[in-house]
Coordinates of N, CA and C in Angstrom, one line a residue:
M1 N 1.3 -1.2 0.0 CA -0.1 -0.3 -0.5 C 0.9 1.6 0.3
E2 N 1.2 2.0 -0.8 CA 1.3 3.4 -0.7 C 0.3 3.8 -0.8
I3 N 0.8 4.9 -0.1 CA 0.0 6.5 1.1 C 0.9 7.9 -0.1
D4 N 0.1 8.9 -0.7 CA 1.2 10.1 -1.2 C 0.0 11.2 -0.4
Q5 N 0.7 11.9 0.1 CA -0.8 12.9 0.4 C 0.0 14.2 1.0
K6 N -1.0 15.4 0.2 CA -0.1 17.3 0.2 C -1.7 17.5 1.2
L7 N -0.3 17.8 1.9 CA -1.1 18.6 3.7 C -2.0 19.4 3.4
P8 N -3.4 19.5 3.6 CA -4.6 20.3 3.0 C -4.3 22.2 3.4
Q9 N -4.1 22.8 2.7 CA -4.7 24.5 2.9 C -5.8 25.3 2.8
V10 N -5.7 26.4 3.7 CA -7.6 26.8 3.5 C -6.9 28.2 2.9
Y11 N -7.8 28.8 1.7 CA -7.5 29.9 1.1 C -8.9 30.0 1.7
I12 N -8.8 32.1 1.8 CA -10.1 32.8 1.8 C -9.6 34.1 1.6
D13 N -10.6 34.5 0.1 CA -9.8 35.9 -0.1 C -11.5 36.6 0.4
Q14 N -10.9 37.6 1.2 CA -11.8 38.5 1.1 C -11.8 40.5 0.3
Y15 N -10.8 39.9 -0.8 CA -10.8 41.4 -1.2 C -12.7 42.0 -2.0
Q16 N -13.4 40.9 -1.9 CA -14.3 41.9 -2.7 C -15.0 41.5 -1.1
C17 N -15.0 41.4 0.1 CA -15.9 41.9 1.1 C -15.4 43.4 1.6
F18 N -14.4 43.5 1.2 CA -12.8 43.9 2.1 C -13.6 45.3 0.9
Y19 N -13.8 45.8 -0.5 CA -13.6 46.5 -1.3 C -15.3 47.0 -0.8
E20 N -15.9 46.2 -1.0 CA -17.6 46.7 -1.1 C -17.5 47.4 0.5
S21 N -17.0 46.9 1.8 CA -16.5 47.7 3.2 C -16.2 49.1 2.8
G22 N -15.3 49.3 1.3 CA -15.2 50.7 2.5 C -13.1 50.4 2.0
L23 N -12.1 49.2 3.1 CA -11.4 48.7 2.6 C -10.9 48.8 1.7
K24 N -10.2 49.7 1.2 CA -9.7 49.7 -0.5 C -8.3 49.3 -0.7
S25 N -7.8 48.8 -2.2 CA -6.5 49.0 -2.1 C -6.1 50.9 -2.6
I26 N -4.9 50.7 -2.4 CA -4.7 52.2 -3.1 C -5.3 52.4 -4.4
F27 N -5.1 51.4 -5.6 CA -5.0 51.4 -6.8 C -7.2 51.4 -7.3
D28 N -7.4 50.8 -6.1 CA -9.0 50.8 -6.6 C -9.3 52.1 -5.6
L29 N -9.2 51.9 -4.7 CA -9.3 54.2 -4.1 C -9.2 55.1 -5.4
V30 N -8.3 54.9 -5.9 CA -7.8 56.1 -6.9 C -8.5 55.9 -8.2
H31 N -8.7 54.7 -9.0 CA -10.1 54.3 -9.7 C -11.1 54.9 -9.3
D32 N -11.3 54.7 -8.4 CA -13.3 54.8 -7.9 C -13.0 56.3 -7.4
E33 N -12.6 56.5 -7.2 CA -12.3 58.2 -7.0 C -12.6 59.4 -8.3
A34 N -11.6 58.6 -9.3 CA -12.1 59.0 -10.2 C -12.9 58.9 -11.3
Q35 N -13.7 57.4 -11.1 CA -15.2 57.5 -11.4 C -15.5 59.0 -10.9
M36 N -16.0 58.6 -9.5 CA -17.0 59.7 -8.9 C -17.2 60.6 -9.1
S37 N -15.3 61.2 -9.6 CA -14.6 63.0 -10.3 C -15.8 63.3 -11.5
K38 N -15.7 61.8 -12.3 CA -15.7 61.9 -13.3 C -17.4 62.5 -13.6
Q39 N -18.3 61.6 -13.0 CA -19.5 62.0 -13.3 C -20.0 63.2 -12.3
I40 N -19.2 63.7 -11.4 CA -20.1 64.6 -10.5 C -19.9 65.8 -11.2
A41 N -18.1 66.1 -11.9 CA -18.1 66.5 -13.5 C -19.4 66.5 -14.6
L42 N -19.4 65.9 -14.9 CA -21.0 65.2 -16.0 C -22.0 66.4 -15.4
E43 N -22.5 65.8 -14.4 CA -23.7 66.0 -13.2 C -23.6 68.0 -13.5
A44 N -22.3 68.4 -12.8 CA -22.1 69.1 -13.0 C -22.1 70.8 -13.5
I45 N -21.5 69.8 -14.9 CA -21.5 70.8 -16.5 C -23.5 70.2 -17.0
G46 N -24.1 69.5 -16.6 CA -25.5 69.9 -17.2 C -26.2 70.6 -16.3
K47 N -26.3 70.6 -15.0 CA -26.5 71.3 -14.0 C -26.2 72.8 -14.4
I48 N -25.5 73.4 -15.2 CA -25.0 74.1 -15.2 C -25.3 75.1 -16.6
A49 N -25.2 73.5 -18.1 CA -25.8 74.1 -19.3 C -26.9 74.1 -18.4
E50 N -28.3 74.1 -18.1 CA -29.7 74.0 -17.7 C -29.9 75.3 -17.3
E51 N -29.6 76.0 -16.4 CA -29.0 77.3 -15.4 C -28.7 77.9 -16.4
G52 N -28.3 77.6 -17.0 CA -27.5 78.7 -18.6 C -28.9 78.6 -19.7
R53 N -29.3 77.4 -20.5 CA -30.6 77.6 -20.8 C -32.2 78.6 -20.2
F54 N -31.7 78.3 -19.1 CA -33.0 79.1 -18.2 C -32.6 80.7 -18.4
L55 N -31.8 81.1 -17.4 CA -31.4 82.2 -18.3 C -31.9 83.3 -19.4
A56 N -31.7 81.6 -20.6 CA -31.1 82.5 -22.2 C -33.0 82.3 -22.3
S57 N -33.2 81.9 -21.7 CA -35.2 82.1 -22.0 C -35.5 83.0 -21.1
I58 N -34.9 84.6 -20.2 CA -35.2 84.8 -19.2 C -36.8 85.6 -19.8
E59 N -37.0 85.3 -21.0 CA -38.4 86.0 -21.6 C -39.5 85.6 -21.1
N60 N -39.4 84.0 -20.5 CA -40.1 83.2 -20.9 C -39.9 84.3 -19.3
H61 N -39.5 83.9 -18.7 CA -39.4 83.8 -16.6 C -39.1 85.4 -16.6
Q62 N -40.6 85.8 -15.2 CA -40.3 87.5 -15.2 C -38.7 87.2 -13.2
N63 N -38.6 86.6 -12.8 CA -37.9 85.9 -11.5 C -37.0 84.8 -12.2
A64 N -35.9 84.4 -12.6 CA -35.9 83.9 -13.1 C -34.3 83.7 -12.4
I65 N -33.4 84.6 -12.1 CA -32.7 84.5 -10.7 C -33.5 83.9 -9.4
A66 N -34.4 84.4 -9.2 CA -34.7 83.9 -8.0 C -35.0 82.0 -8.3
E67 N -35.0 82.2 -8.9 CA -36.4 81.2 -9.3 C -34.6 80.0 -8.9
L68 N -33.7 80.7 -9.6 CA -32.7 79.8 -9.4 C -31.3 79.1 -8.8
A69 N -32.2 80.6 -8.0 CA -31.7 80.7 -6.1 C -32.0 79.6 -5.1
K70 N -33.6 79.8 -5.2 CA -34.7 79.2 -4.9 C -34.2 77.4 -4.8
K71 N -34.2 77.2 -5.9 CA -34.3 75.7 -6.4 C -32.6 75.4 -5.8
A72 N -31.4 75.9 -6.2 CA -30.3 75.7 -5.5 C -30.7 75.3 -3.5
M73 N -31.4 76.2 -3.4 CA -31.9 76.4 -1.6 C -31.9 74.7 -1.9
E74 N -33.2 74.1 -2.2 CA -33.7 73.2 -1.8 C -32.7 72.3 -2.2
H75 N -32.6 71.2 -1.0 CA -31.4 70.4 -0.8 C -32.7 69.6 -0.3
E76 N -32.3 68.6 -0.8 CA -33.0 66.8 -1.1 C -31.9 65.5 0.0
V77 N -32.7 65.4 1.2 CA -31.5 64.4 2.0 C -31.6 63.0 1.6
T78 N -30.8 62.7 1.7 CA -31.9 60.5 1.4 C -31.4 59.8 2.6
F79 N -31.4 59.0 2.5 CA -30.8 57.4 4.0 C -31.4 57.1 3.9
T80 N -30.6 56.4 3.8 CA -30.0 54.5 2.5 C -29.8 53.7 3.7
I81 N -30.2 52.6 4.5 CA -29.3 51.5 4.9 C -29.4 50.3 3.8
D82 N -28.1 50.0 4.7 CA -27.1 49.2 3.8 C -26.1 47.6 4.6
L83 N -26.4 46.9 4.2 CA -26.2 45.7 5.0 C -24.2 45.4 4.0
M84 N -22.9 45.3 5.3 CA -22.2 45.0 4.5 C -21.4 43.9 5.3
P85 N -20.9 43.1 4.4 CA -20.5 43.2 3.3 C -21.7 42.5 2.3
K86 N -21.6 42.5 1.4 CA -23.3 42.3 0.1 C -22.7 40.4 -0.7
S87 N -20.6 40.7 -1.0 CA -21.0 38.9 -1.5 C -19.8 38.0 0.0
R88 N -19.8 36.8 -0.2 CA -18.8 36.0 1.2 C -17.8 35.9 0.0
P89 N -16.8 35.9 0.9 CA -15.4 35.4 0.6 C -15.3 34.5 0.1
K90 N -14.1 34.3 -0.9 CA -13.6 33.4 -1.3 C -12.9 32.2 -0.8
I91 N -13.5 30.7 -0.9 CA -13.3 29.3 0.1 C -12.8 29.0 -0.6
W92 N -11.5 28.1 -1.0 CA -10.9 26.9 -1.5 C -9.5 26.0 -1.0
L93 N -9.8 25.6 -1.1 CA -8.4 24.9 -0.4 C -7.6 23.6 -1.6
E94 N -6.2 23.0 -1.3 CA -5.7 23.1 -1.9 C -4.8 21.6 -1.3
G95 N -4.5 20.9 -1.5 CA -4.3 19.0 -1.0 C -5.0 18.0 -1.9
Y96 N -4.1 16.5 -1.2 CA -4.7 15.7 -1.9 C -4.0 14.6 -1.3
L97 N -5.0 13.4 -1.2 CA -4.7 12.1 -0.1 C -5.1 11.2 -2.2
N98 N -4.0 10.4 -1.6 CA -3.8 9.0 -2.7 C -3.9 7.7 -2.2
I99 N -4.6 7.2 -2.1 CA -3.9 5.7 -1.6 C -4.0 4.8 -2.2
N100 N -3.4 4.1 -2.8 CA -3.0 2.9 -3.9 C -2.5 1.8 -3.0
W101 N -3.3 0.6 -3.4 CA -3.6 -0.2 -2.8 C -3.7 -1.8 -3.7
E102 N -3.2 -2.7 -3.2 CA -3.4 -3.5 -4.2 C -4.1 -5.1 -3.8
L103 N -5.3 -5.4 -4.3 CA -6.2 -6.9 -3.5 C -5.1 -7.7 -2.7
G104 N -5.5 -8.3 -2.5 CA -4.9 -9.1 -1.7 C -5.4 -10.8 -1.3
S105 N -4.6 -12.0 -1.5 CA -5.8 -13.2 -1.0 C -5.5 -13.3 0.6
A106 N -6.4 -14.1 1.0 CA -6.9 -15.1 2.1 C -6.3 -17.3 1.9
E107 N -5.1 -17.1 2.3 CA -3.9 -18.5 2.3 C -5.5 -18.8 3.5
I108 N -5.9 -20.2 3.6 CA -6.8 -20.8 4.7 C -6.3 -22.5 4.5
K109 N -5.8 -22.8 5.4 CA -5.3 -24.2 5.0 C -5.9 -24.9 6.4
A110 N -7.3 -25.0 6.2 CA -8.2 -25.8 7.8 C -8.2 -26.9 7.1
I111 N -7.9 -28.2 7.9 CA -8.1 -29.6 7.9 C -9.4 -30.0 8.3
P112 N -10.5 -30.3 8.5 CA -11.8 -30.4 9.1 C -11.9 -31.6 10.1
H113 N -12.2 -32.3 10.4 CA -12.5 -32.9 11.7 C -14.0 -33.4 11.7
K114 N -14.3 -34.8 12.6 CA -15.7 -35.3 13.4 C -15.5 -34.2 14.3
P115 N -17.0 -34.2 14.8 CA -17.6 -33.8 15.9 C -16.8 -34.6 17.0
Q116 N -16.1 -34.4 18.8 CA -16.0 -34.9 18.6 C -17.0 -34.6 20.5
L117 N -17.9 -35.9 21.1 CA -19.1 -35.2 21.7 C -19.1 -35.8 22.8
S118 N -19.3 -35.0 24.1 CA -19.0 -36.1 25.4 C -20.5 -35.7 26.0
A119 N -20.9 -36.4 26.1 CA -22.1 -36.1 26.9 C -22.1 -37.5 27.9
I120 N -22.9 -36.4 29.1 CA -23.0 -38.0 30.7 C -24.9 -37.4 30.8
P121 N -25.1 -38.9 31.2 CA -26.6 -39.1 30.3 C -27.6 -38.3 31.2
G122 N -28.6 -38.3 31.4 CA -28.5 -37.8 32.9 C -29.9 -38.8 33.6
H123 N -30.0 -38.4 34.5 CA -31.4 -39.7 35.9 C -32.2 -38.7 36.4
I124 N -33.4 -39.4 36.4 CA -34.1 -38.8 37.5 C -34.5 -39.8 38.9
N125 N -34.0 -40.1 39.9 CA -34.8 -40.5 40.8 C -36.3 -40.5 41.0
I126 N -37.5 -41.2 41.4 CA -38.9 -41.2 41.5 C -38.8 -41.6 43.1
Y127 N -39.4 -40.9 43.8 CA -39.8 -41.7 45.5 C -41.0 -41.0 46.2
M128 N -41.6 -41.6 46.8 CA -42.5 -41.0 47.4 C -41.9 -40.0 48.9
R129 N -41.1 -39.2 48.7 CA -41.0 -38.2 49.9 C -42.2 -38.6 51.2
Q130 N -43.5 -38.0 51.1 CA -44.0 -39.0 52.7 C -45.4 -39.7 51.3
Y131 N -45.8 -40.2 53.0 CA -46.8 -41.2 52.4 C -47.9 -41.0 52.8
P132 N -49.1 -40.6 52.1 CA -50.6 -39.6 52.5 C -51.2 -40.1 53.8
S133 N -51.6 -39.6 55.1 CA -51.2 -41.0 56.0 C -53.3 -40.0 56.7
I134 N -53.8 -41.3 57.9 CA -54.1 -39.9 59.0 C -54.4 -40.4 60.1
K135 N -54.5 -39.6 60.7 CA -53.7 -40.7 62.8 C -54.8 -39.6 62.7
I136 N -55.8 -40.2 63.4 CA -56.8 -39.5 64.7 C -56.5 -40.2 65.8
E137 N -56.6 -39.4 67.2 CA -56.2 -40.0 68.3 C -56.9 -39.2 69.7
Y138 N -58.2 -40.0 70.5 CA -59.1 -40.0 70.9 C -58.1 -39.2 72.8
V139 N -58.3 -38.1 73.4 CA -57.6 -38.4 74.2 C -59.2 -38.5 75.0
G140 N -59.2 -39.0 76.2 CA -60.2 -39.0 77.3 C -61.1 -39.6 77.1
N141 N -62.1 -39.4 78.0 CA -63.4 -40.5 78.0 C -63.8 -39.7 78.0
N142 N -64.7 -37.6 77.3 CA -65.4 -37.4 77.0 C -66.9 -37.3 75.8
F143 N -67.2 -39.0 76.7 CA -68.5 -39.1 75.4 C -70.0 -39.2 76.1
D144 N -71.0 -38.0 74.9 CA -71.8 -37.8 75.5 C -73.3 -39.1 75.5
K145 N -73.1 -40.1 76.0 CA -73.8 -41.3 76.0 C -75.9 -41.0 75.3
T146 N -76.0 -39.7 76.0 CA -77.8 -39.1 75.8 C -77.6 -39.1 73.9
V147 N -78.7 -40.1 73.2 CA -79.3 -39.3 72.4 C -80.4 -39.5 72.8

């Protein structure tokens, strides 16, 4: 029989869990901040263009500047609840166990024998332990002679 094994090693990759929780590597942090900055810049350009069109059509709006100021003062607060992390860690194992064996055979050398029996025959003694009898004794002369 041959046994070949590599002891198991457990690997746990929590990269995605940490990433979702905000614990990012410097490269991921720079990349995400750059993407968020681009998005904020595009939203700001859109807002400025919209306000410019609004001011350009001032003949349709009497108090355009006051309306823009009022709109700028409105601030919507959003509140969200989130659970972290959303994904599970990646877990994998490395290791193996190989067992190689060859089937063997059993060699049995048996000599059959007739059974040897020895028995003591049982016996029963039947006897009367006590014979039935009745014994009546009269004590004294106390007879009633009148009938």
